[in-house]
mmCIF file of C-alpha atoms in Angstrom:
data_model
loop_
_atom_site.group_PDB
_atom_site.id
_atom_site.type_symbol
_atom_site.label_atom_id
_atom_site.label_comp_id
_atom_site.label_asym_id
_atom_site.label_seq_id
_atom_site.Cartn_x
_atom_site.Cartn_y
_atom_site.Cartn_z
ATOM 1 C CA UNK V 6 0.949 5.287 22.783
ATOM 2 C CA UNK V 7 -2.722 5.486 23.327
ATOM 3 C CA UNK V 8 -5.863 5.518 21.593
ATOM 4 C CA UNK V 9 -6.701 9.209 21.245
ATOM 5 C CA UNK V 10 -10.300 9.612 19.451
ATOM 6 C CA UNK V 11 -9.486 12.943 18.551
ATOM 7 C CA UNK V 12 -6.559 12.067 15.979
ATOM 8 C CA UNK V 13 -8.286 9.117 14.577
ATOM 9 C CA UNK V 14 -8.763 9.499 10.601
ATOM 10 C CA UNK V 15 -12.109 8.148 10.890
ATOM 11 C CA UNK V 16 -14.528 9.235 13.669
ATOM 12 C CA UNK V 17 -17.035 7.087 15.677
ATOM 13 C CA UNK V 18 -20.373 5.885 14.070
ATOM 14 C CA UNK V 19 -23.091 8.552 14.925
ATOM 15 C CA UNK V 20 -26.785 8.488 14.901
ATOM 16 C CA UNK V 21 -28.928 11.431 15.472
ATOM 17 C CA UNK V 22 -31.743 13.167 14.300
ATOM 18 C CA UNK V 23 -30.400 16.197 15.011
ATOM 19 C CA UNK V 24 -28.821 18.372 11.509
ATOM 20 C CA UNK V 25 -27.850 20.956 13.464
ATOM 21 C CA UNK V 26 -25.311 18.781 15.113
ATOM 22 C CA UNK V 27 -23.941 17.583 11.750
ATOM 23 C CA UNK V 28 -21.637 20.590 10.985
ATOM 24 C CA UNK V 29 -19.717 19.306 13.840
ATOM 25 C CA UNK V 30 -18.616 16.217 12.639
ATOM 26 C CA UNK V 31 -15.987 16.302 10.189
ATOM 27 C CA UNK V 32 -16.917 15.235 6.725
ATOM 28 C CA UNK V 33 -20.506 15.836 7.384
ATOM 29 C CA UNK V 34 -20.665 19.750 7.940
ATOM 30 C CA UNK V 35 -22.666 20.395 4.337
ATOM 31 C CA UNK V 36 -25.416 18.421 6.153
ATOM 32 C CA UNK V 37 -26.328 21.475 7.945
ATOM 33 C CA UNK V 38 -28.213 22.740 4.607
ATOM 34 C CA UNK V 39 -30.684 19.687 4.981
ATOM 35 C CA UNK V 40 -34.349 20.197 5.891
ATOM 36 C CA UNK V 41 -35.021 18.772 9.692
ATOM 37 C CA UNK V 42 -37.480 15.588 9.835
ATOM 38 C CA UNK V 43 -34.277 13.373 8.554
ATOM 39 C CA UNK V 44 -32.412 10.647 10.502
ATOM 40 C CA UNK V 45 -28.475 9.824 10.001
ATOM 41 C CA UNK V 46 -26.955 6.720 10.439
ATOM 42 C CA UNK V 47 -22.863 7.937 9.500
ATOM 43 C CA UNK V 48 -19.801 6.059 9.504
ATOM 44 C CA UNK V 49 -21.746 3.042 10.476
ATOM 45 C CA UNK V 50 -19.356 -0.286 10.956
ATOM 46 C CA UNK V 51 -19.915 -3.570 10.733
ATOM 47 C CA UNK V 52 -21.808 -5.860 13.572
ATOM 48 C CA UNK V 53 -24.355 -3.154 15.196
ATOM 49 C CA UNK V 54 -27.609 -4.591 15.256
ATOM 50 C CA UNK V 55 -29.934 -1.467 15.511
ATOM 51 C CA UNK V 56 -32.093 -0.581 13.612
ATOM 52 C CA UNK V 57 -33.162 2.691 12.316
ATOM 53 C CA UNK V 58 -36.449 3.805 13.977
ATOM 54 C CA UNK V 59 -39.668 4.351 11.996
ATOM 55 C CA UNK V 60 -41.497 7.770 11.262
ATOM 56 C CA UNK V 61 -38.467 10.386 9.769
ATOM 57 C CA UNK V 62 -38.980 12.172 6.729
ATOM 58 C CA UNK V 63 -35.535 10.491 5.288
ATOM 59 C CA UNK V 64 -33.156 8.209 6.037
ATOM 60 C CA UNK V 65 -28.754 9.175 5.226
ATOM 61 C CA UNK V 66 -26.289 6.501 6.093
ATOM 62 C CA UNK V 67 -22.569 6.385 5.097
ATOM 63 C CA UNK V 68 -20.198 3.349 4.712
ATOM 64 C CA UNK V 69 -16.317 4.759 5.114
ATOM 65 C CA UNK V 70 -14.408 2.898 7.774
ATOM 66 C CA UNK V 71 -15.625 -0.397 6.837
ATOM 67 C CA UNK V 72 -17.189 -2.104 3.304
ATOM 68 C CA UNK V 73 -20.976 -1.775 3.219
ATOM 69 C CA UNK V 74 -22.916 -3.869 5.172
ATOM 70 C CA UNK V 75 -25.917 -5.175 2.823
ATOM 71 C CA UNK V 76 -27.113 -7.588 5.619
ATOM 72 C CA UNK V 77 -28.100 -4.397 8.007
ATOM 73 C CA UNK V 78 -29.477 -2.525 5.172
ATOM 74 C CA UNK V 79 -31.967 -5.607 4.075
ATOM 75 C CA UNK V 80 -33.236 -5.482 7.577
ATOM 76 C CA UNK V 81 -34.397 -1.826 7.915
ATOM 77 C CA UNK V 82 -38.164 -1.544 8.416
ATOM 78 C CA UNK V 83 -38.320 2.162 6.919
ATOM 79 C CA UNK V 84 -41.127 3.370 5.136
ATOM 80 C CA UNK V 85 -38.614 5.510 3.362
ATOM 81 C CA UNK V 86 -36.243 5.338 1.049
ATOM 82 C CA UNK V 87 -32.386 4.979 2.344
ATOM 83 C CA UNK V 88 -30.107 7.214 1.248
ATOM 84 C CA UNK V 89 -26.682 5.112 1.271
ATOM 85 C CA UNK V 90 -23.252 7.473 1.157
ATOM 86 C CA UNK V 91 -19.951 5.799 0.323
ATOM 87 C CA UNK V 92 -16.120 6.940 -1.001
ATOM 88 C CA UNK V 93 -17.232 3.947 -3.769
ATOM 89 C CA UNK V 94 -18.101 3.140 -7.350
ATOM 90 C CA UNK V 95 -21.118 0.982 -8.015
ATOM 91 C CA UNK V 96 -21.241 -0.337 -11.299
ATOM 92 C CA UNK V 97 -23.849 -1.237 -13.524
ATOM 93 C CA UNK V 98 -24.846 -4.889 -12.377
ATOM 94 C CA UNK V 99 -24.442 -4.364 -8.894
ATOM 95 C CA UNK V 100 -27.127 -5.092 -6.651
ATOM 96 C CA UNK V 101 -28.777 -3.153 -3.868
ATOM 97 C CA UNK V 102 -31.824 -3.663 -1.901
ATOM 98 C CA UNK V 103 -34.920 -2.267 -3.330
ATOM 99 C CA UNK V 104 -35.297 0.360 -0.688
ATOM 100 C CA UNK V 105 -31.484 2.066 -1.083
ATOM 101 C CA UNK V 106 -30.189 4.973 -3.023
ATOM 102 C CA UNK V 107 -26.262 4.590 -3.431
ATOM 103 C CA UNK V 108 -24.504 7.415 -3.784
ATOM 104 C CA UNK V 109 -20.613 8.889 -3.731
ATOM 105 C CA UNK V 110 -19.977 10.506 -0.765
ATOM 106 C CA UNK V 111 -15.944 10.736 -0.353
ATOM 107 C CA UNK V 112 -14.431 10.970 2.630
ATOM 108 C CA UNK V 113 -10.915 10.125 1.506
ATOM 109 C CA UNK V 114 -9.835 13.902 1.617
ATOM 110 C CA UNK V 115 -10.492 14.330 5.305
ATOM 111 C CA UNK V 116 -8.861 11.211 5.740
ATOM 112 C CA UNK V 117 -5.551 12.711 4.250
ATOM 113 C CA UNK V 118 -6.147 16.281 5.534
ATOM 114 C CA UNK V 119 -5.908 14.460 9.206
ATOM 115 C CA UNK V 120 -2.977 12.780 8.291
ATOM 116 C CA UNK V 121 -1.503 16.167 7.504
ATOM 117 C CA UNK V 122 -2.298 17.796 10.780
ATOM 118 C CA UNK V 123 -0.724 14.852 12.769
ATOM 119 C CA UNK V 124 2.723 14.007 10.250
ATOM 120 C CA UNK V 125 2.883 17.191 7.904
ATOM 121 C CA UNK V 126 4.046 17.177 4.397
ATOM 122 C CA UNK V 127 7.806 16.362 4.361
ATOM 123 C CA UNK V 128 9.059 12.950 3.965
ATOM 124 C CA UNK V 129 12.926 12.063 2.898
ATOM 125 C CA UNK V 130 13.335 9.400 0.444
ATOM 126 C CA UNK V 131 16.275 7.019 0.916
ATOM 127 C CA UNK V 132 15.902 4.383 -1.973
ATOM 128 C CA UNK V 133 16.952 0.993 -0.387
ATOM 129 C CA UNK V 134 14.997 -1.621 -0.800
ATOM 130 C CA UNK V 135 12.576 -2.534 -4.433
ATOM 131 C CA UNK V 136 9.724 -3.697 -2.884
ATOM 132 C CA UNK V 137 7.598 -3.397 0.523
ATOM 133 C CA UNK V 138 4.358 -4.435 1.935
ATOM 134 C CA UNK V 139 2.720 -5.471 5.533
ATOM 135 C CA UNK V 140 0.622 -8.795 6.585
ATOM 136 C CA UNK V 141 -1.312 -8.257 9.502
ATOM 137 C CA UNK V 142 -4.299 -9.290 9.571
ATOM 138 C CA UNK V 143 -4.414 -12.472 7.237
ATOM 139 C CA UNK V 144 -6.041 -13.006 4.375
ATOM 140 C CA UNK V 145 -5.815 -14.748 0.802
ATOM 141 C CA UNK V 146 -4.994 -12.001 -1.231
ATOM 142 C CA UNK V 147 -2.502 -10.510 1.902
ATOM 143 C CA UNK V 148 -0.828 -13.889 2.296
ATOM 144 C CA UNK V 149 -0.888 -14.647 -1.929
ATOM 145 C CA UNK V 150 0.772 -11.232 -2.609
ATOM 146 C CA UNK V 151 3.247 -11.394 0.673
ATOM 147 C CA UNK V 152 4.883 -15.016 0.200
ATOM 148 C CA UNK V 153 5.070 -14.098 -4.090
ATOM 149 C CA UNK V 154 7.193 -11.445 -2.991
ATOM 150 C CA UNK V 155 8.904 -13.383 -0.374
ATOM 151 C CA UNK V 156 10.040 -16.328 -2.963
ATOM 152 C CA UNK V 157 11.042 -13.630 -5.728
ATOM 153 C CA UNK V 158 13.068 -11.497 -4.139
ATOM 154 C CA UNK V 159 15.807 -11.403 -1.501
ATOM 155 C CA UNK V 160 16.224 -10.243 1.677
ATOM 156 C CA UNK V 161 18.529 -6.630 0.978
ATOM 157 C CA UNK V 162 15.416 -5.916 -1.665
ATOM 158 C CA UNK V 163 12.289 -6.423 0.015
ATOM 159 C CA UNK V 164 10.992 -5.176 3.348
ATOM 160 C CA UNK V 165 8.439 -6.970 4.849
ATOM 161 C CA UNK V 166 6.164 -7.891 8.109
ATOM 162 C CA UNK V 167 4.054 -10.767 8.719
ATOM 163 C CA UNK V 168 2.476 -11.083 11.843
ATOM 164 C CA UNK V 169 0.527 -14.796 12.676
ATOM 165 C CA UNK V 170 -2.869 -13.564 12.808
ATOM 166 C CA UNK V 171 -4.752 -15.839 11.361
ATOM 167 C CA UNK V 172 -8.334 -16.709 11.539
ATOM 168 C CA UNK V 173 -9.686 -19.593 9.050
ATOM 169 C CA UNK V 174 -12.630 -17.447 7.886
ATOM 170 C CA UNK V 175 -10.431 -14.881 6.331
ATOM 171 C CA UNK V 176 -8.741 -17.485 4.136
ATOM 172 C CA UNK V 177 -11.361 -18.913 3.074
ATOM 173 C CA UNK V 178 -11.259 -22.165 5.651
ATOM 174 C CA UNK V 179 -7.679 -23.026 3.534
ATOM 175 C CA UNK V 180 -10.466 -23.908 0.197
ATOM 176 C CA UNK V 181 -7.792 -24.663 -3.120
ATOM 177 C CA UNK V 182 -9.035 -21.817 -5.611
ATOM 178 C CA UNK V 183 -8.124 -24.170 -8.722
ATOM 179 C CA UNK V 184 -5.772 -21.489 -9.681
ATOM 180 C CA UNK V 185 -2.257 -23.362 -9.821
ATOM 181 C CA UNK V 186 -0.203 -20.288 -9.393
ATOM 182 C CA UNK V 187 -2.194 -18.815 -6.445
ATOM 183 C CA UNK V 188 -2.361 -22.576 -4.873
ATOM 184 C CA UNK V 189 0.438 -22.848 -4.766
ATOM 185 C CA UNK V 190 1.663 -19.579 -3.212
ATOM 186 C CA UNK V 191 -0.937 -20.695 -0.310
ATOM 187 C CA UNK V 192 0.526 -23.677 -0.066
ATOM 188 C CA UNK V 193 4.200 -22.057 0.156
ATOM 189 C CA UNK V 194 2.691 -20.219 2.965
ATOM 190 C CA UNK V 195 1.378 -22.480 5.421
ATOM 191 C CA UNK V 196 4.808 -24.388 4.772
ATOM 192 C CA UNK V 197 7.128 -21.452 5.054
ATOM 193 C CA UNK V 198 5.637 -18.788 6.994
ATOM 194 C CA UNK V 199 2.089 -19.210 8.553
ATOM 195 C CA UNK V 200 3.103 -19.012 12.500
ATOM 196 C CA UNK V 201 6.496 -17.281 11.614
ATOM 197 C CA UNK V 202 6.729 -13.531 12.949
ATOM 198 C CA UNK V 203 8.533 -11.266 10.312
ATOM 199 C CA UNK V 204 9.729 -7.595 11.349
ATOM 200 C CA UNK V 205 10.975 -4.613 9.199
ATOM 201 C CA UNK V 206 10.842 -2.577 12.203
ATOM 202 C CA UNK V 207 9.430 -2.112 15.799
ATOM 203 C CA UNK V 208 6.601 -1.711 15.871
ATOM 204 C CA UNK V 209 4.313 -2.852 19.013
ATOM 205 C CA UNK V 210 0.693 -3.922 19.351
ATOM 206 C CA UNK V 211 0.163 -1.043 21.260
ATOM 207 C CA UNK V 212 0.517 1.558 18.343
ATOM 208 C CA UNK V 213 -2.163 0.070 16.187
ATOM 209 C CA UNK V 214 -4.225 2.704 15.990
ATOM 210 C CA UNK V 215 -4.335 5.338 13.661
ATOM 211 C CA UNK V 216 -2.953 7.767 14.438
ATOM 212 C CA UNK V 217 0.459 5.694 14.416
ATOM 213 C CA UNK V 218 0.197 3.381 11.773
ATOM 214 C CA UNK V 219 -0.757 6.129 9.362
ATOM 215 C CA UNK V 220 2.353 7.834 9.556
ATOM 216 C CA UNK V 221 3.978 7.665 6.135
ATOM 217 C CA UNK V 222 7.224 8.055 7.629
ATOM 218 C CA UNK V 223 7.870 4.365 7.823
ATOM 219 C CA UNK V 224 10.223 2.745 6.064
ATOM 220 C CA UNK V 225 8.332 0.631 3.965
ATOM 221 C CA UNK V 226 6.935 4.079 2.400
ATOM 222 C CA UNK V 227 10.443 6.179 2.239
ATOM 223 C CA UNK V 228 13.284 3.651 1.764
ATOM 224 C CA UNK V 229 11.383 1.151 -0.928
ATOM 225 C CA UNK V 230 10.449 2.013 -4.381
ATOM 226 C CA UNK V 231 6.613 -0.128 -4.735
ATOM 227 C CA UNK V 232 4.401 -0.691 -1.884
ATOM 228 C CA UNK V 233 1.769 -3.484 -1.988
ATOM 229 C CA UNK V 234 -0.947 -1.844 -0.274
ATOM 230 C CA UNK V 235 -2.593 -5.051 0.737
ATOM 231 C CA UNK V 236 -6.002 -3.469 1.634
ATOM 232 C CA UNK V 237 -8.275 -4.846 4.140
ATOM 233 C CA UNK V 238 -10.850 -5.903 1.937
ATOM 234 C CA UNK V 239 -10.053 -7.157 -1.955
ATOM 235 C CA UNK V 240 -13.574 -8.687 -3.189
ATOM 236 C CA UNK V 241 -15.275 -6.996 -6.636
ATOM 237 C CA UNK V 242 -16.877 -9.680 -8.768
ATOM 238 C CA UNK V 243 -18.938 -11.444 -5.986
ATOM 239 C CA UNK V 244 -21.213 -14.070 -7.784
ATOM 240 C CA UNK V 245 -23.220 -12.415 -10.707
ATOM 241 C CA UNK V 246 -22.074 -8.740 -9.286
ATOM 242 C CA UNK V 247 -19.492 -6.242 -9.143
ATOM 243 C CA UNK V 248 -19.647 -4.736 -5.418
ATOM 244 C CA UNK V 249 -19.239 -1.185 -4.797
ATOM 245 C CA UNK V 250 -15.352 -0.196 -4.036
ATOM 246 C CA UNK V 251 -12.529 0.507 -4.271
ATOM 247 C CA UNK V 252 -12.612 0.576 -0.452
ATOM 248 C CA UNK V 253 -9.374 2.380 0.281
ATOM 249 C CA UNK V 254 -7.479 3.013 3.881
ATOM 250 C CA UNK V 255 -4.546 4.453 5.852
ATOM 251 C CA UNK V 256 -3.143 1.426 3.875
ATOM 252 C CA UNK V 257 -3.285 3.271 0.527
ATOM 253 C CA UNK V 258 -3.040 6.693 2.403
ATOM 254 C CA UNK V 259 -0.017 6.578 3.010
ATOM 255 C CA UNK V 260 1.345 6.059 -0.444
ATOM 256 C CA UNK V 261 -0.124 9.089 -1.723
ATOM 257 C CA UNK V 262 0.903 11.495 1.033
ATOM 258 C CA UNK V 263 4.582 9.720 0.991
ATOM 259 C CA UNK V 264 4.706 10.119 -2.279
ATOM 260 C CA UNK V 265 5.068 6.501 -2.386
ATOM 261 C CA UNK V 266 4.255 4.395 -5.326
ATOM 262 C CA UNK V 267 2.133 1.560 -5.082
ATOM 263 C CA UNK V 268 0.177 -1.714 -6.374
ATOM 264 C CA UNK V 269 -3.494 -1.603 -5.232
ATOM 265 C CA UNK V 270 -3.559 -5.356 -3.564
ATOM 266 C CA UNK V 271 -7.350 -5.120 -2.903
ATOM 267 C CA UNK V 272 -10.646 -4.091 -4.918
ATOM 268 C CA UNK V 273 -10.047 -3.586 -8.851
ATOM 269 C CA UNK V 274 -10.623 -0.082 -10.294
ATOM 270 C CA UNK V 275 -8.348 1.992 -7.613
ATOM 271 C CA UNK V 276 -6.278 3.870 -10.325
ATOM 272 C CA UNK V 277 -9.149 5.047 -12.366
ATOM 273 C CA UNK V 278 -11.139 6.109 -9.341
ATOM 274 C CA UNK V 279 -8.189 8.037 -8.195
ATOM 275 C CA UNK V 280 -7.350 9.534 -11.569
ATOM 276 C CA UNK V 281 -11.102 11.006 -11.580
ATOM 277 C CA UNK V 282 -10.243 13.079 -8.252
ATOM 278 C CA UNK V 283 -6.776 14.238 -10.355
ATOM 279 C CA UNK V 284 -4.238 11.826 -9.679
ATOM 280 C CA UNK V 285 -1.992 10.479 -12.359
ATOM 281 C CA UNK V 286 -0.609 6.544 -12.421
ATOM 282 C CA UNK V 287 2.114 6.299 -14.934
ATOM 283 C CA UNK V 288 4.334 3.491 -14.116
ATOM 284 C CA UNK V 289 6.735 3.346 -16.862
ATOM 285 C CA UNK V 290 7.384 -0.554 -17.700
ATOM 286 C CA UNK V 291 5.331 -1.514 -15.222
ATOM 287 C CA UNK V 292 1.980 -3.574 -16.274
ATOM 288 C CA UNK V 293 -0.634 -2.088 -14.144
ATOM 289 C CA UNK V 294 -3.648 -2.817 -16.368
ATOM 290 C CA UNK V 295 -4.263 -5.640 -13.390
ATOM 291 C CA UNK V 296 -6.126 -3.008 -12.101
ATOM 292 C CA UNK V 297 -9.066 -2.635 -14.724
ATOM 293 C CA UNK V 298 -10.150 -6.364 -13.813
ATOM 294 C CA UNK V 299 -12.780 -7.158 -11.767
ATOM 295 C CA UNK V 300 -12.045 -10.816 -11.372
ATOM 296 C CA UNK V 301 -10.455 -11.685 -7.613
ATOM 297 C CA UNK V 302 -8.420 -14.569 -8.489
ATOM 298 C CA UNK V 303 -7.493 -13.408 -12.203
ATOM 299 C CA UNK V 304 -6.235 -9.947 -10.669
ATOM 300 C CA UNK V 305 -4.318 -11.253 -7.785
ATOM 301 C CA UNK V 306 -2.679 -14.035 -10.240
ATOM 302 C CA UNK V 307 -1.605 -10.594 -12.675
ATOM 303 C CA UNK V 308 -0.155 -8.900 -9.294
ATOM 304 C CA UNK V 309 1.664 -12.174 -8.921
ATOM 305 C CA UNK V 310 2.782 -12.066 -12.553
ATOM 306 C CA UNK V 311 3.760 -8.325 -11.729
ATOM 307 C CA UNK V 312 5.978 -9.269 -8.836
ATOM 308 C CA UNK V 313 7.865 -11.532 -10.693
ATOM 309 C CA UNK V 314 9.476 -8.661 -12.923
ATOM 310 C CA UNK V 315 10.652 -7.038 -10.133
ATOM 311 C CA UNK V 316 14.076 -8.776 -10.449
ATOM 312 C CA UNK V 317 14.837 -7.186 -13.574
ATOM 313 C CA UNK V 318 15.089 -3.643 -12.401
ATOM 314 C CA UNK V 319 17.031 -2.833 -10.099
ATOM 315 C CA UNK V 320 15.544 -0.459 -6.891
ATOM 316 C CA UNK V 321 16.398 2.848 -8.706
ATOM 317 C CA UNK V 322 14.768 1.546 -11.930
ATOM 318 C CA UNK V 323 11.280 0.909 -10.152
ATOM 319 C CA UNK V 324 12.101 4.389 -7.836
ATOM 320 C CA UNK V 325 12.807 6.475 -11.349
ATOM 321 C CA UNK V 326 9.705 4.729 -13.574
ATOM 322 C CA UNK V 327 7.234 6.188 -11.048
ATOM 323 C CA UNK V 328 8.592 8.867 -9.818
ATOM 324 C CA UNK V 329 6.726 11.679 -11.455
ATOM 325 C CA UNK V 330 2.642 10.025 -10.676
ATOM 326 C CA UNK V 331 4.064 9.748 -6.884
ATOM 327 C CA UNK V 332 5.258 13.256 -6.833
ATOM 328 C CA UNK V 333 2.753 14.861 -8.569
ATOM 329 C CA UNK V 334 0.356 12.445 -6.364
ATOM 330 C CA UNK V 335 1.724 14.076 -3.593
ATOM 331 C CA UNK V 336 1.345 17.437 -4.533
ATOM 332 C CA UNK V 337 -2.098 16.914 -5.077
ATOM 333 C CA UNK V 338 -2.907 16.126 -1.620
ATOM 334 C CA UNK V 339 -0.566 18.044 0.075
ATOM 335 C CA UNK V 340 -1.482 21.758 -1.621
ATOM 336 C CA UNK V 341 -5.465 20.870 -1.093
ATOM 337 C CA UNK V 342 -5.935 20.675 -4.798
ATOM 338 C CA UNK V 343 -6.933 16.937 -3.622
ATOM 339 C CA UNK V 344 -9.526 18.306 -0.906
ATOM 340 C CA UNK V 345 -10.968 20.739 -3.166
ATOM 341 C CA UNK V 346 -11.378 18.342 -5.803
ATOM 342 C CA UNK V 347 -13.026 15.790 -3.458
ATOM 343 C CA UNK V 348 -15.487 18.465 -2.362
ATOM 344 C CA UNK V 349 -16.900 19.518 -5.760
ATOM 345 C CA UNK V 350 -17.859 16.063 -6.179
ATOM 346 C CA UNK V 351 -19.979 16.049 -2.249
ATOM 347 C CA UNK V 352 -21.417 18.980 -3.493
ATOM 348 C CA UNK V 353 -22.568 17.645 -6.140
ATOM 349 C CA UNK V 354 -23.789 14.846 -4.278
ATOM 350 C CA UNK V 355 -25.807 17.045 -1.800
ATOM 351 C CA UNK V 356 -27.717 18.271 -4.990
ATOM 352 C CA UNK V 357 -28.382 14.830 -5.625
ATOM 353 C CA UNK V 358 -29.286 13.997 -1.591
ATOM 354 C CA UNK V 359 -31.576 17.064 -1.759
ATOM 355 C CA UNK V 360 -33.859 16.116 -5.108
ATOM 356 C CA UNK V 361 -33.897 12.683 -3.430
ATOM 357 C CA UNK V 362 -35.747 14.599 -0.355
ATOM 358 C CA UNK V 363 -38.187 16.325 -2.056
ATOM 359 C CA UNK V 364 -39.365 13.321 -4.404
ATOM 360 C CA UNK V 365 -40.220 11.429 -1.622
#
């Protein structure tokens, strides 16, 4: 049960000047086609303080572990302009600093293609439960959509795990939203279940890491009918601005390599960015339009409103209305159709990354 760097689904940050030493890091191996004089910044995380050094021809960094950091980018001296790859959207009013070229660089295929190698294709479905979904790591929307499903349905429906990490930054220092029904779910929380370990199986510290928690094996994928993904990071309209996203994980990784349905509980706009790589997201019954709203609180309060269905099907209901988008979901990324379709559009990107090169 250790960290092994080799299984991980998303590699260490590297920076190099070097292109020739691109085509061996996964993801990044069409780089080799690139003119020299350019430096890379890829997979670059959160809370590294270098910055890029002056005097390269261009400048390529990619966001895909972690949400982009805009703070690091704003502080780049550069003289040239930075390429910025991501698996996101950006939509038309959001807001990037002046020197930055976004553009969609998905990673999301090698992602699953690793989760192949290390748990293969074949996963045995044993209907239990209606609902499932995990609560690590705190947060509002995490703790909103966790205790909704806690108070609505019973113990031999749901499976669930809440750990008591909490930190007061990721809940927003405990701040009322003025939203009575999510206000009150918070407020159920810290009541009910803030401190309170809850287990659906045993898991241990110890495996969190990758290459174990992405195993869609687990029950909460295989023996429940809906998973709330509960992603790690759920903000879209920040301010006057839509942010780039979705962001998606192991979290949501899972579902589609299970063949696992499941609610996006994070950034808006997951179904429709999956549908353009060939998925399909027919739910039956289900209202799932939550999805095409950009609004944080107004989305989480329709997942809320979504939960409290639930009661009126039963676990086969839920298991038979989604059935078909799982399966065919799972098809997708398990015959490659997925990969290949996630390539055409980084090739197309590279065409973009190359005209961005020469017009500098």
């Amino acid at each position: 049960m250790t960290y092994d760097e080799t299984k991980m689904l998303f590699p260490n940050p590297v920076a190099t000047s070097n292109v020739d030493t691109l085509a061996e890091i996964r993801g990044f191996d069409l780089f080799a086609s690139l003119p020299p004089g350019g430096y890379f910044h890829l997979h670059w995380d959160w809370g590294r303080p270098n910055l890029m050094p002056k005097g390269y021809d261009y400048y390529i960094v990619s966001f895909h572990l972690e949400h982009i950091d805009f703070e690091w980018l704003e502080k780049q001296k550069v003289d040239k302009k930075i390429i910025v790859l991501m698996d996101f959207n950006t939509y038309p009013n959001s807001k990037w600093p002046p020197n930055c070229i976004p553009l969609r660089w998905i990673y999301w295929h090698h992602a699953l293609r690793q989760m192949i190698e290390l748990f293969g294709t074949e996963y045995n479905k044993n209907i239990k439960y209606k609902a499932s979904a995990f609560c690590n790591r705190i947060t509002q929307s995490k703790l909103v959509t966790t205790t909704a499903l806690l108070e609505t349905l019973g113990k031999d429906e749901l499976l669930v795990s809440v750990s008591d990490w909490v930190e007061n930054k990721n809940v927003h220092h405990w701040q009322l939203t003025g939203n009575s029904v999510l206000d009150e779910l918070t407020t159920t929380f810290r009541k009910k279940y803030m401190g309170k370990l809850i287990r659906m199986d045993n898991f241990v510290h110890e495996q969190n890491y990758q290459h174990f928690t992405a195993n869609p094996s687990q029950i909460a994928y295989q023996e429940a009918s809906l998973h709330f993904t509960n992603e790690s990071f759920h903000y879209s309209q920040m301010h006057d601005q839509v942010v780039p996203g979705p962001m998606l994980t192991e979290k949501t990784f899972k579902c589609l390599l299970g063949g696992t349905a499941f609610i996006p509980v994070g950034q808006f706009d997951v179904y429709r960015s999956l549908e353009q790589l060939g998925m399909h997201f027919n739910y039956g019954e289900l209202d799932i339009t939550f999805d095409n709203d950009p609004g944080n609180l107004s989305r989480l309060e329709s997942i809320v409103k979504l939960v409290g269905v639930l009661p009126n099907y039963s676990a086969t209901d839920l298991y038979d209305m989604t059935r078909f988008s799982s399966e065919h979901n799972q098809k997708l990324v398990s015959s490659g159709e997925f990969f290949h379709n996630c390539e055409i559009n980084n090739l197309q990107t590279l065409e973009k990354i190359q005209e961005c090169i020469t017009s500098q």
